[in-house]
Every structure is written in structure tokens, then in C-alpha cells.
């Protein structure tokens, strides 16, 4: 299972897997946000593709699938019967030709499909059958599968991608700042130059006037943030004002503000941010939404705190940058 924030390259990597799997038959399934509440909606995509193989299933299993997908009348089947039927279906389909099942956007799987796919994924053994999932975190439904977390492009690759997406040359300090803010996210690196005129980059895109980022996505994040406790919101704003995602800097800022680092837990539980080696927002838009939703005075206060806790010896440029924003 590939796991990672929006735009980090999960679908691109699944596509790569599909292209690399020469000789495989490929079945694609995708979680669909508006179908999350419909039991077996995602599984139906797979069933449609492989229906012809149901003839080899034992009759009770065949019947179980027919009933859940409305092809036959009958009592709702046992969960295990459905699990076994889907395992049987995939194994049968893999007999003639190896089978790769690609399941993208697994964060939107309906829970019934997720449970079945998790059962099947745990039982693949000798069959020429592979299942690759991609999901945004957190995904509680599939959390026991072996996982690879995508963490963004390496700095040299990020730079090459940014430069390839620009229509005009950029000053080196501005390039550096964008690279720091994008944190290797290929979507951010390719979309942002498209969304802004080069002169809007000056000062980096975390400034409120910098970019007209998607007006449709931001309000959702603003609402989520509004429901968090005040100390959590304060720390989130500090994190949003800090492009590098430096964890120790964030904790220094918390101490400076007299806020316990545990105040950040609520934001992590909500899935808005993740604190590992870096502070990472679920989505670059979550960060900009937060930053822009705060009032000017709050933003200035956040930069003032960051300037105060940034080491003037080792990071004079960032300190100056925060002072400028304060
Ligand atoms: N390694 C890469 N090099 C260059 N561009 C990339 C790379 N990986 C992804 N991209 C580009 O970045 C964009 C986002 O990638 P992708 O759609 O795979 O993200 P995602 O993780 O699936 O996001 P979401 O959670 O929103 O589905 C796409 O335009 C994709 O072509
Ligand atoms: Mg994707």
C-alpha cells in the first residue's frame, strides 16, 4: 500500500506499476468520495471486470456475489462468504494470466469493500496475483497492510521538476523558498508555477496575497481548523507560517508561547498535519488556508514568535524573513 499526502505521487506510481507489469492483466478500482456510504460500491467495479470468472466459484459463493450486487434476490450473505468469493474470483482470474489489481484513492473506499480487499490482500500466497493500493493518510480501514509512505522528491529532483514547470526564470532565493515550501510535493511543484505569475512568487507563496489558491478547497479546511481548541489553532498557525516544517523550531515556538506540544495532538488526530522528521500538512492548501484565514495581527504574531526562536547564528535568513512578516 502506497500512502501519502495529496499530490505526492501515489497515482503516478501506480501508473508506473501498471506500465511495468507487462504480461499482467490489470483491473482498476478507485474509491469514489460520493460512494463511500454505499456498501460494496468499489468492489462492484472489480466484479464488473471479472464477472465471467464467477462460473468457477462454488455455488454459495457465486450466489453471495450475485446477491450483494443485486443480480439475484436473497438474504444478505455472510461476510466470510463474500470474502472467500472475492478471493476465489481474483484467484480464478489469475489462472490464465497474472493479475494486477490497482486500487487508487483507497481513502474513499466504502468500508465493506475495504474489509473484503484487506481480507484478500492478507491471503494472497502463491497465486500470480498482486494488489497495489494507494491512499491518503490516515486510512484506518486498511492499516494492517504493508505500507510504503511517499515523502516527496529528493531536492535535486524537486528542483528539476520546478524548473521544468516554470515559464520564466526565477531568482535563486525565490527558487529556494519555493522548494522549501513545496517539500518535494510534485503537485505543488508543477501546479504553483501554473497558477501564478512569476512576480507573485516574491516572498514565497505562503503570503496571503501571493496566490489565488483553490477557493473551493480552502473553506473546508478552514471549517476543520475552526473546530479545534485555541492552543491547537495557535500552534497550527505557527506551523503554517514556517515553510521548512522544522519540528524542533515548532516546539521551541510552543515553549515560547507557553503551549504544551500535546496541543498539537488534536490537529494530528484530525489528519490535518503529521509530525515526523518534518511537520507536514496533509495538503499544501490546508497550510495556505490556515495561514490566510488567520487575521493579519495573528499572522504577524506567528512570524514574530518564529523570528524569536530562530537561531540568528545558523539561520539568519529565515530569521530576517520572519521579522519581515511580523
Ligand atoms: N516522480 C514524479 N515526477 C514528476 N512529476 C510527478 C511525479 N510524481 C507525480 N508527479 C505529478 O504530480 C502530480 C500529482 O501526482 P499524483 O496525482 O500521482 O498524486 P497523488 O498522490 O495520487 O495525489 P492524490 O492523493 O490527490 O490522488 C501529477 O501531475 C503527477 O503527474
Ligand atoms: Mg491520486
mmCIF file of C-alpha atoms and ligand atoms in Angstrom:
data_model
loop_
_atom_site.group_PDB
_atom_site.id
_atom_site.type_symbol
_atom_site.label_atom_id
_atom_site.label_comp_id
_atom_site.label_asym_id
_atom_site.label_seq_id
_atom_site.Cartn_x
_atom_site.Cartn_y
_atom_site.Cartn_z
ATOM 1 C CA UNK A 1 0.000 0.000 0.000
ATOM 2 C CA UNK A 2 1.299 3.392 -1.007
ATOM 3 C CA UNK A 3 0.453 6.055 1.493
ATOM 4 C CA UNK A 4 0.985 9.798 1.227
ATOM 5 C CA UNK A 5 -0.496 13.267 1.219
ATOM 6 C CA UNK A 6 -2.389 14.596 -1.821
ATOM 7 C CA UNK A 7 -0.196 15.282 -4.818
ATOM 8 C CA UNK A 8 2.793 13.364 -3.535
ATOM 9 C CA UNK A 9 2.727 10.958 -6.495
ATOM 10 C CA UNK A 10 0.718 7.882 -5.458
ATOM 11 C CA UNK A 11 -1.368 7.653 -8.622
ATOM 12 C CA UNK A 12 1.716 8.320 -10.739
ATOM 13 C CA UNK A 13 3.499 5.440 -9.046
ATOM 14 C CA UNK A 14 0.531 3.119 -9.523
ATOM 15 C CA UNK A 15 0.572 4.079 -13.193
ATOM 16 C CA UNK A 16 4.246 3.166 -13.278
ATOM 17 C CA UNK A 17 3.420 -0.211 -11.730
ATOM 18 C CA UNK A 18 0.788 -0.811 -14.420
ATOM 19 C CA UNK A 19 3.255 0.017 -17.197
ATOM 20 C CA UNK A 20 5.921 -2.160 -15.630
ATOM 21 C CA UNK A 21 3.639 -5.161 -15.226
ATOM 22 C CA UNK A 22 3.971 -6.423 -18.759
ATOM 23 C CA UNK A 23 2.127 -9.661 -19.298
ATOM 24 C CA UNK A 24 -0.279 -8.874 -16.461
ATOM 25 C CA UNK A 25 -3.947 -8.361 -16.834
ATOM 26 C CA UNK A 26 -4.796 -5.164 -14.959
ATOM 27 C CA UNK A 27 -8.003 -4.444 -13.101
ATOM 28 C CA UNK A 28 -8.502 -0.912 -11.840
ATOM 29 C CA UNK A 29 -10.638 0.076 -8.919
ATOM 30 C CA UNK A 30 -10.902 3.524 -7.378
ATOM 31 C CA UNK A 31 -12.517 4.778 -4.208
ATOM 32 C CA UNK A 32 -15.075 7.443 -5.069
ATOM 33 C CA UNK A 33 -15.823 10.044 -2.454
ATOM 34 C CA UNK A 34 -19.568 10.213 -3.006
ATOM 35 C CA UNK A 35 -19.879 6.402 -2.988
ATOM 36 C CA UNK A 36 -18.234 5.940 0.395
ATOM 37 C CA UNK A 37 -21.510 5.147 2.117
ATOM 38 C CA UNK A 38 -22.621 2.583 -0.475
ATOM 39 C CA UNK A 39 -21.672 -0.930 0.655
ATOM 40 C CA UNK A 40 -19.586 -2.812 -1.919
ATOM 41 C CA UNK A 41 -19.597 0.118 -4.377
ATOM 42 C CA UNK A 42 -15.863 -0.183 -5.072
ATOM 43 C CA UNK A 43 -15.950 -3.956 -5.205
ATOM 44 C CA UNK A 44 -18.601 -3.690 -7.868
ATOM 45 C CA UNK A 45 -16.019 -2.165 -10.210
ATOM 46 C CA UNK A 46 -13.885 -5.256 -9.836
ATOM 47 C CA UNK A 47 -16.836 -7.594 -10.104
ATOM 48 C CA UNK A 48 -17.876 -5.956 -13.374
ATOM 49 C CA UNK A 49 -14.428 -6.508 -14.836
ATOM 50 C CA UNK A 50 -14.121 -10.133 -13.727
ATOM 51 C CA UNK A 51 -17.694 -11.349 -13.775
ATOM 52 C CA UNK A 52 -17.035 -14.035 -16.375
ATOM 53 C CA UNK A 53 -14.820 -15.877 -13.869
ATOM 54 C CA UNK A 54 -17.629 -16.347 -11.354
ATOM 55 C CA UNK A 55 -18.611 -19.581 -13.131
ATOM 56 C CA UNK A 56 -15.757 -21.425 -11.422
ATOM 57 C CA UNK A 57 -16.827 -20.365 -7.917
ATOM 58 C CA UNK A 58 -18.690 -22.800 -5.646
ATOM 59 C CA UNK A 59 -22.435 -22.026 -5.960
ATOM 60 C CA UNK A 60 -22.846 -20.444 -2.484
ATOM 61 C CA UNK A 61 -20.007 -18.015 -3.210
ATOM 62 C CA UNK A 62 -21.363 -17.204 -6.647
ATOM 63 C CA UNK A 63 -24.757 -16.615 -5.109
ATOM 64 C CA UNK A 64 -23.263 -14.364 -2.404
ATOM 65 C CA UNK A 65 -21.786 -12.066 -5.060
ATOM 66 C CA UNK A 66 -24.946 -12.131 -7.148
ATOM 67 C CA UNK A 67 -26.995 -11.126 -4.108
ATOM 68 C CA UNK A 68 -24.813 -8.251 -2.941
ATOM 69 C CA UNK A 69 -24.697 -6.817 -6.444
ATOM 70 C CA UNK A 70 -28.424 -7.205 -6.931
ATOM 71 C CA UNK A 71 -28.299 -9.799 -9.723
ATOM 72 C CA UNK A 72 -30.247 -12.296 -7.621
ATOM 73 C CA UNK A 73 -32.734 -11.987 -4.806
ATOM 74 C CA UNK A 74 -31.826 -13.471 -1.460
ATOM 75 C CA UNK A 75 -30.771 -12.869 2.103
ATOM 76 C CA UNK A 76 -27.691 -10.712 2.658
ATOM 77 C CA UNK A 77 -24.791 -13.157 2.702
ATOM 78 C CA UNK A 78 -22.317 -13.780 5.434
ATOM 79 C CA UNK A 79 -19.211 -11.523 5.404
ATOM 80 C CA UNK A 80 -16.869 -14.506 5.209
ATOM 81 C CA UNK A 81 -18.763 -15.888 2.236
ATOM 82 C CA UNK A 82 -18.228 -12.618 0.368
ATOM 83 C CA UNK A 83 -14.555 -12.519 1.397
ATOM 84 C CA UNK A 84 -13.981 -16.033 0.113
ATOM 85 C CA UNK A 85 -15.922 -15.386 -3.066
ATOM 86 C CA UNK A 86 -13.795 -12.360 -3.947
ATOM 87 C CA UNK A 87 -10.598 -14.216 -3.127
ATOM 88 C CA UNK A 88 -11.814 -17.063 -5.332
ATOM 89 C CA UNK A 89 -12.770 -14.677 -8.110
ATOM 90 C CA UNK A 90 -9.363 -12.981 -8.173
ATOM 91 C CA UNK A 91 -7.515 -16.299 -7.966
ATOM 92 C CA UNK A 92 -9.618 -17.720 -10.790
ATOM 93 C CA UNK A 93 -8.960 -14.670 -12.936
ATOM 94 C CA UNK A 94 -5.217 -15.043 -12.316
ATOM 95 C CA UNK A 95 -5.053 -18.614 -13.570
ATOM 96 C CA UNK A 96 -4.711 -17.843 -17.283
ATOM 97 C CA UNK A 97 -2.736 -14.652 -16.941
ATOM 98 C CA UNK A 98 -1.103 -12.964 -13.915
ATOM 99 C CA UNK A 99 -3.380 -10.322 -12.468
ATOM 100 C CA UNK A 100 -2.552 -6.896 -11.066
ATOM 101 C CA UNK A 101 -5.332 -5.204 -9.183
ATOM 102 C CA UNK A 102 -4.746 -1.486 -8.724
ATOM 103 C CA UNK A 103 -6.845 0.251 -6.138
ATOM 104 C CA UNK A 104 -6.401 4.011 -6.099
ATOM 105 C CA UNK A 105 -7.903 6.574 -3.699
ATOM 106 C CA UNK A 106 -8.451 3.884 -1.098
ATOM 107 C CA UNK A 107 -9.252 6.576 1.479
ATOM 108 C CA UNK A 108 -12.670 6.734 -0.197
ATOM 109 C CA UNK A 109 -13.380 3.017 -0.275
ATOM 110 C CA UNK A 110 -16.689 2.063 1.261
ATOM 111 C CA UNK A 111 -15.963 0.102 4.417
ATOM 112 C CA UNK A 112 -17.497 -3.144 3.119
ATOM 113 C CA UNK A 113 -15.197 -3.171 0.076
ATOM 114 C CA UNK A 114 -12.213 -2.186 2.212
ATOM 115 C CA UNK A 115 -12.792 -5.091 4.587
ATOM 116 C CA UNK A 116 -13.054 -7.570 1.754
ATOM 117 C CA UNK A 117 -9.951 -6.243 -0.007
ATOM 118 C CA UNK A 118 -7.988 -6.301 3.214
ATOM 119 C CA UNK A 119 -9.023 -9.952 3.755
ATOM 120 C CA UNK A 120 -7.985 -10.846 0.217
ATOM 121 C CA UNK A 121 -4.694 -8.938 0.393
ATOM 122 C CA UNK A 122 -3.718 -10.845 3.526
ATOM 123 C CA UNK A 123 -4.370 -14.179 1.898
ATOM 124 C CA UNK A 124 -2.554 -13.877 -1.387
ATOM 125 C CA UNK A 125 0.139 -16.507 -1.388
ATOM 126 C CA UNK A 126 1.275 -18.484 -4.394
ATOM 127 C CA UNK A 127 -1.223 -17.067 -6.899
ATOM 128 C CA UNK A 128 0.184 -14.876 -9.678
ATOM 129 C CA UNK A 129 -1.826 -12.033 -8.200
ATOM 130 C CA UNK A 130 -0.775 -8.613 -6.931
ATOM 131 C CA UNK A 131 -2.828 -5.866 -5.327
ATOM 132 C CA UNK A 132 -1.467 -2.340 -5.089
ATOM 133 C CA UNK A 133 -3.378 0.202 -3.017
ATOM 134 C CA UNK A 134 -2.847 3.939 -2.818
ATOM 135 C CA UNK A 135 -4.320 6.018 -0.040
ATOM 136 C CA UNK A 136 -4.125 9.385 1.622
ATOM 137 C CA UNK A 137 -3.478 9.138 5.339
ATOM 138 C CA UNK A 138 -4.997 8.279 7.701
ATOM 139 C CA UNK A 139 -6.676 5.104 6.494
ATOM 140 C CA UNK A 140 -7.945 3.108 9.448
ATOM 141 C CA UNK A 141 -9.703 0.561 7.270
ATOM 142 C CA UNK A 142 -6.568 -0.792 5.648
ATOM 143 C CA UNK A 143 -3.999 -0.090 8.297
ATOM 144 C CA UNK A 144 -2.622 -3.578 8.699
ATOM 145 C CA UNK A 145 -1.293 -3.897 5.142
ATOM 146 C CA UNK A 146 2.420 -3.497 4.397
ATOM 147 C CA UNK A 147 2.875 0.175 3.706
ATOM 148 C CA UNK A 148 5.255 2.446 1.844
ATOM 149 C CA UNK A 149 4.948 6.106 2.744
ATOM 150 C CA UNK A 150 5.833 8.522 -0.046
ATOM 151 C CA UNK A 151 7.635 11.553 1.272
ATOM 152 C CA UNK A 152 8.305 13.748 -1.718
ATOM 153 C CA UNK A 153 11.014 14.124 -4.310
ATOM 154 C CA UNK A 154 14.670 14.436 -3.438
ATOM 155 C CA UNK A 155 15.899 18.062 -3.513
ATOM 156 C CA UNK A 156 17.676 17.768 -6.885
ATOM 157 C CA UNK A 157 14.619 16.124 -8.486
ATOM 158 C CA UNK A 158 12.290 18.691 -6.928
ATOM 159 C CA UNK A 159 14.396 21.479 -8.361
ATOM 160 C CA UNK A 160 14.469 19.902 -11.812
ATOM 161 C CA UNK A 161 10.683 19.469 -11.758
ATOM 162 C CA UNK A 162 10.086 23.044 -10.614
ATOM 163 C CA UNK A 163 12.367 24.433 -13.300
ATOM 164 C CA UNK A 164 10.643 22.351 -15.957
ATOM 165 C CA UNK A 165 7.276 23.777 -14.899
ATOM 166 C CA UNK A 166 8.281 27.435 -14.951
ATOM 167 C CA UNK A 167 7.560 29.711 -17.859
ATOM 168 C CA UNK A 168 10.149 32.259 -16.822
ATOM 169 C CA UNK A 169 13.436 32.179 -14.924
ATOM 170 C CA UNK A 170 13.315 32.736 -11.190
ATOM 171 C CA UNK A 171 15.788 34.296 -8.796
ATOM 172 C CA UNK A 172 17.722 31.746 -6.829
ATOM 173 C CA UNK A 173 16.461 32.890 -3.358
ATOM 174 C CA UNK A 174 12.864 32.659 -4.563
ATOM 175 C CA UNK A 175 13.518 29.236 -6.071
ATOM 176 C CA UNK A 176 14.974 28.126 -2.752
ATOM 177 C CA UNK A 177 11.975 29.362 -0.848
ATOM 178 C CA UNK A 178 9.504 27.654 -3.161
ATOM 179 C CA UNK A 179 11.452 24.428 -2.900
ATOM 180 C CA UNK A 180 11.429 24.692 0.874
ATOM 181 C CA UNK A 181 7.697 25.333 0.931
ATOM 182 C CA UNK A 182 6.795 22.603 -1.532
ATOM 183 C CA UNK A 183 8.732 19.984 0.429
ATOM 184 C CA UNK A 184 9.164 17.794 -2.603
ATOM 185 C CA UNK A 185 5.445 17.565 -3.387
ATOM 186 C CA UNK A 186 5.277 17.154 -7.195
ATOM 187 C CA UNK A 187 1.752 18.533 -7.424
ATOM 188 C CA UNK A 188 2.769 21.703 -5.621
ATOM 189 C CA UNK A 189 5.913 21.990 -7.706
ATOM 190 C CA UNK A 190 4.073 21.682 -11.001
ATOM 191 C CA UNK A 191 0.803 23.437 -10.207
ATOM 192 C CA UNK A 192 2.005 26.533 -8.432
ATOM 193 C CA UNK A 193 4.014 27.990 -11.294
ATOM 194 C CA UNK A 194 0.945 27.476 -13.449
ATOM 195 C CA UNK A 195 -1.299 29.278 -11.006
ATOM 196 C CA UNK A 196 0.746 32.407 -10.537
ATOM 197 C CA UNK A 197 2.658 34.974 -12.493
ATOM 198 C CA UNK A 198 6.376 34.778 -11.695
ATOM 199 C CA UNK A 199 6.378 38.119 -9.882
ATOM 200 C CA UNK A 200 3.850 36.747 -7.402
ATOM 201 C CA UNK A 201 6.451 34.334 -6.163
ATOM 202 C CA UNK A 202 8.453 37.037 -4.497
ATOM 203 C CA UNK A 203 8.174 36.370 -0.802
ATOM 204 C CA UNK A 204 7.088 32.778 -1.288
ATOM 205 C CA UNK A 205 3.550 31.570 -1.654
ATOM 206 C CA UNK A 206 2.675 31.385 1.993
ATOM 207 C CA UNK A 207 1.992 35.116 1.965
ATOM 208 C CA UNK A 208 -1.742 35.817 1.855
ATOM 209 C CA UNK A 209 -1.602 37.900 -1.282
ATOM 210 C CA UNK A 210 0.709 35.534 -3.089
ATOM 211 C CA UNK A 211 -1.687 33.273 -4.915
ATOM 212 C CA UNK A 212 -5.310 32.666 -5.603
ATOM 213 C CA UNK A 213 -5.206 29.072 -4.404
ATOM 214 C CA UNK A 214 -8.261 26.977 -4.969
ATOM 215 C CA UNK A 215 -11.199 28.790 -3.467
ATOM 216 C CA UNK A 216 -13.178 25.565 -3.396
ATOM 217 C CA UNK A 217 -10.828 23.566 -1.242
ATOM 218 C CA UNK A 218 -9.800 26.143 1.294
ATOM 219 C CA UNK A 219 -13.136 26.749 3.063
ATOM 220 C CA UNK A 220 -13.330 23.060 4.031
ATOM 221 C CA UNK A 221 -10.001 23.243 5.785
ATOM 222 C CA UNK A 222 -10.956 26.490 7.476
ATOM 223 C CA UNK A 223 -14.005 24.813 8.996
ATOM 224 C CA UNK A 224 -11.965 21.904 10.284
ATOM 225 C CA UNK A 225 -9.491 24.243 11.894
ATOM 226 C CA UNK A 226 -12.230 26.354 13.459
ATOM 227 C CA UNK A 227 -13.459 23.359 15.449
ATOM 228 C CA UNK A 228 -10.053 22.774 17.103
ATOM 229 C CA UNK A 229 -9.071 24.130 20.550
ATOM 230 C CA UNK A 230 -7.480 27.635 20.629
ATOM 231 C CA UNK A 231 -3.968 26.446 21.604
ATOM 232 C CA UNK A 232 -4.035 23.899 18.785
ATOM 233 C CA UNK A 233 -5.055 26.608 16.330
ATOM 234 C CA UNK A 234 -2.285 28.892 17.542
ATOM 235 C CA UNK A 235 0.354 26.195 17.064
ATOM 236 C CA UNK A 236 -1.086 25.288 13.679
ATOM 237 C CA UNK A 237 -0.778 28.884 12.544
ATOM 238 C CA UNK A 238 2.846 28.955 13.680
ATOM 239 C CA UNK A 239 3.466 25.726 11.757
ATOM 240 C CA UNK A 240 1.750 27.190 8.695
ATOM 241 C CA UNK A 241 3.920 30.297 8.870
ATOM 242 C CA UNK A 242 7.064 28.190 8.885
ATOM 243 C CA UNK A 243 7.910 26.930 5.382
ATOM 244 C CA UNK A 244 10.569 24.407 6.303
ATOM 245 C CA UNK A 245 8.495 22.213 8.605
ATOM 246 C CA UNK A 246 11.245 22.222 11.212
ATOM 247 C CA UNK A 247 9.930 20.194 14.155
ATOM 248 C CA UNK A 248 12.340 21.487 16.786
ATOM 249 C CA UNK A 249 11.552 25.061 15.776
ATOM 250 C CA UNK A 250 7.864 24.367 16.256
ATOM 251 C CA UNK A 251 8.436 23.003 19.751
ATOM 252 C CA UNK A 252 10.637 25.979 20.612
ATOM 253 C CA UNK A 253 7.818 28.249 19.462
ATOM 254 C CA UNK A 254 5.355 26.257 21.604
ATOM 255 C CA UNK A 255 7.563 26.666 24.656
ATOM 256 C CA UNK A 256 7.929 30.373 23.897
ATOM 257 C CA UNK A 257 4.130 30.666 23.790
ATOM 258 C CA UNK A 258 3.649 28.578 26.917
ATOM 259 C CA UNK A 259 1.679 25.962 24.979
ATOM 260 C CA UNK A 260 2.242 22.242 25.619
ATOM 261 C CA UNK A 261 3.328 20.353 22.469
ATOM 262 C CA UNK A 262 0.459 17.948 23.184
ATOM 263 C CA UNK A 263 -1.870 20.727 21.979
ATOM 264 C CA UNK A 264 -0.780 19.660 18.508
ATOM 265 C CA UNK A 265 -2.211 16.158 19.009
ATOM 266 C CA UNK A 266 -5.727 17.287 18.131
ATOM 267 C CA UNK A 267 -4.529 18.544 14.730
ATOM 268 C CA UNK A 268 -2.701 15.287 14.074
ATOM 269 C CA UNK A 269 -5.699 13.218 15.087
ATOM 270 C CA UNK A 270 -7.790 15.283 12.727
ATOM 271 C CA UNK A 271 -5.352 14.338 9.968
ATOM 272 C CA UNK A 272 -4.514 17.970 9.176
ATOM 273 C CA UNK A 273 -0.817 17.628 9.871
ATOM 274 C CA UNK A 274 1.713 14.974 10.583
ATOM 275 C CA UNK A 275 4.795 15.442 12.746
ATOM 276 C CA UNK A 276 7.644 13.095 11.906
ATOM 277 C CA UNK A 277 11.065 14.284 10.768
ATOM 278 C CA UNK A 278 9.178 17.281 9.400
ATOM 279 C CA UNK A 279 5.897 18.968 10.124
ATOM 280 C CA UNK A 280 3.851 18.113 7.060
ATOM 281 C CA UNK A 281 0.423 19.439 6.227
ATOM 282 C CA UNK A 282 -1.980 16.944 4.734
ATOM 283 C CA UNK A 283 -2.273 19.203 1.738
ATOM 284 C CA UNK A 284 -0.435 22.355 0.731
ATOM 285 C CA UNK A 285 -3.844 24.002 0.560
ATOM 286 C CA UNK A 286 -4.508 23.143 4.210
ATOM 287 C CA UNK A 287 -1.470 25.151 5.097
ATOM 288 C CA UNK A 288 -2.320 28.128 2.936
ATOM 289 C CA UNK A 289 -5.969 28.042 4.051
ATOM 290 C CA UNK A 290 -4.925 28.194 7.658
ATOM 291 C CA UNK A 291 -2.476 30.953 7.049
ATOM 292 C CA UNK A 292 -4.849 33.051 5.028
ATOM 293 C CA UNK A 293 -7.814 32.541 7.341
ATOM 294 C CA UNK A 294 -5.927 33.995 10.288
ATOM 295 C CA UNK A 295 -6.098 37.758 10.744
ATOM 296 C CA UNK A 296 -3.119 39.931 9.833
ATOM 297 C CA UNK A 297 -2.297 40.542 13.501
ATOM 298 C CA UNK A 298 -2.275 36.807 14.239
ATOM 299 C CA UNK A 299 -0.057 36.106 11.249
ATOM 300 C CA UNK A 300 2.352 38.814 12.294
ATOM 301 C CA UNK A 301 2.386 37.421 15.832
ATOM 302 C CA UNK A 302 3.190 33.944 14.469
ATOM 303 C CA UNK A 303 6.110 35.306 12.451
ATOM 304 C CA UNK A 304 7.284 37.292 15.482
ATOM 305 C CA UNK A 305 7.362 34.124 17.580
ATOM 306 C CA UNK A 306 9.226 32.288 14.824
ATOM 307 C CA UNK A 307 11.756 35.113 14.478
ATOM 308 C CA UNK A 308 12.314 34.940 18.224
ATOM 309 C CA UNK A 309 13.001 31.228 18.278
ATOM 310 C CA UNK A 310 15.040 31.062 15.049
ATOM 311 C CA UNK A 311 18.757 30.879 15.705
ATOM 312 C CA UNK A 312 20.327 34.142 14.407
ATOM 313 C CA UNK A 313 23.688 32.383 14.016
ATOM 314 C CA UNK A 314 22.662 29.389 11.937
ATOM 315 C CA UNK A 315 19.537 30.701 10.181
ATOM 316 C CA UNK A 316 19.910 34.466 9.796
ATOM 317 C CA UNK A 317 17.949 34.463 6.515
ATOM 318 C CA UNK A 318 14.910 32.734 7.907
ATOM 319 C CA UNK A 319 15.016 34.965 10.956
ATOM 320 C CA UNK A 320 15.059 38.016 8.716
ATOM 321 C CA UNK A 321 12.235 36.548 6.667
ATOM 322 C CA UNK A 322 10.051 36.075 9.742
ATOM 323 C CA UNK A 323 10.899 39.523 11.044
ATOM 324 C CA UNK A 324 9.795 40.918 7.715
ATOM 325 C CA UNK A 325 6.456 39.120 8.129
ATOM 326 C CA UNK A 326 5.968 40.235 11.708
HETATM 327 N N1 LIG B 1 8.003 11.498 -9.590
HETATM 328 C C1 LIG B 1 7.347 12.470 -10.227
HETATM 329 N N2 LIG B 1 7.984 13.301 -11.079
HETATM 330 C C2 LIG B 1 7.307 14.265 -11.706
HETATM 331 N N3 LIG B 1 6.001 14.509 -11.572
HETATM 332 C C3 LIG B 1 5.322 13.720 -10.753
HETATM 333 C C4 LIG B 1 5.949 12.660 -10.029
HETATM 334 N N4 LIG B 1 5.012 12.044 -9.270
HETATM 335 C C5 LIG B 1 3.876 12.695 -9.517
HETATM 336 N N5 LIG B 1 4.032 13.682 -10.396
HETATM 337 C C6 LIG B 1 2.996 14.610 -10.866
HETATM 338 O O1 LIG B 1 2.458 15.262 -9.725
HETATM 339 C C7 LIG B 1 1.043 15.354 -9.807
HETATM 340 C C8 LIG B 1 0.429 14.695 -8.603
HETATM 341 O O2 LIG B 1 0.720 13.305 -8.618
HETATM 342 P P1 LIG B 1 -0.386 12.204 -8.284
HETATM 343 O O3 LIG B 1 -1.650 12.510 -8.984
HETATM 344 O O4 LIG B 1 0.238 10.886 -8.528
HETATM 345 O O5 LIG B 1 -0.586 12.451 -6.727
HETATM 346 P P2 LIG B 1 -1.433 11.590 -5.685
HETATM 347 O O6 LIG B 1 -0.509 11.248 -4.574
HETATM 348 O O7 LIG B 1 -2.114 10.473 -6.390
HETATM 349 O O8 LIG B 1 -2.479 12.642 -5.149
HETATM 350 P P3 LIG B 1 -3.984 12.429 -4.648
HETATM 351 O O9 LIG B 1 -3.912 11.988 -3.199
HETATM 352 O O10 LIG B 1 -4.613 13.775 -4.771
HETATM 353 O O11 LIG B 1 -4.626 11.390 -5.515
HETATM 354 C C9 LIG B 1 0.663 14.727 -11.126
HETATM 355 O O12 LIG B 1 0.506 15.761 -12.052
HETATM 356 C C10 LIG B 1 1.828 13.852 -11.468
HETATM 357 O O13 LIG B 1 1.977 13.704 -12.855
HETATM 358 MG MG1 LIG B 2 -4.050 10.067 -6.796
#
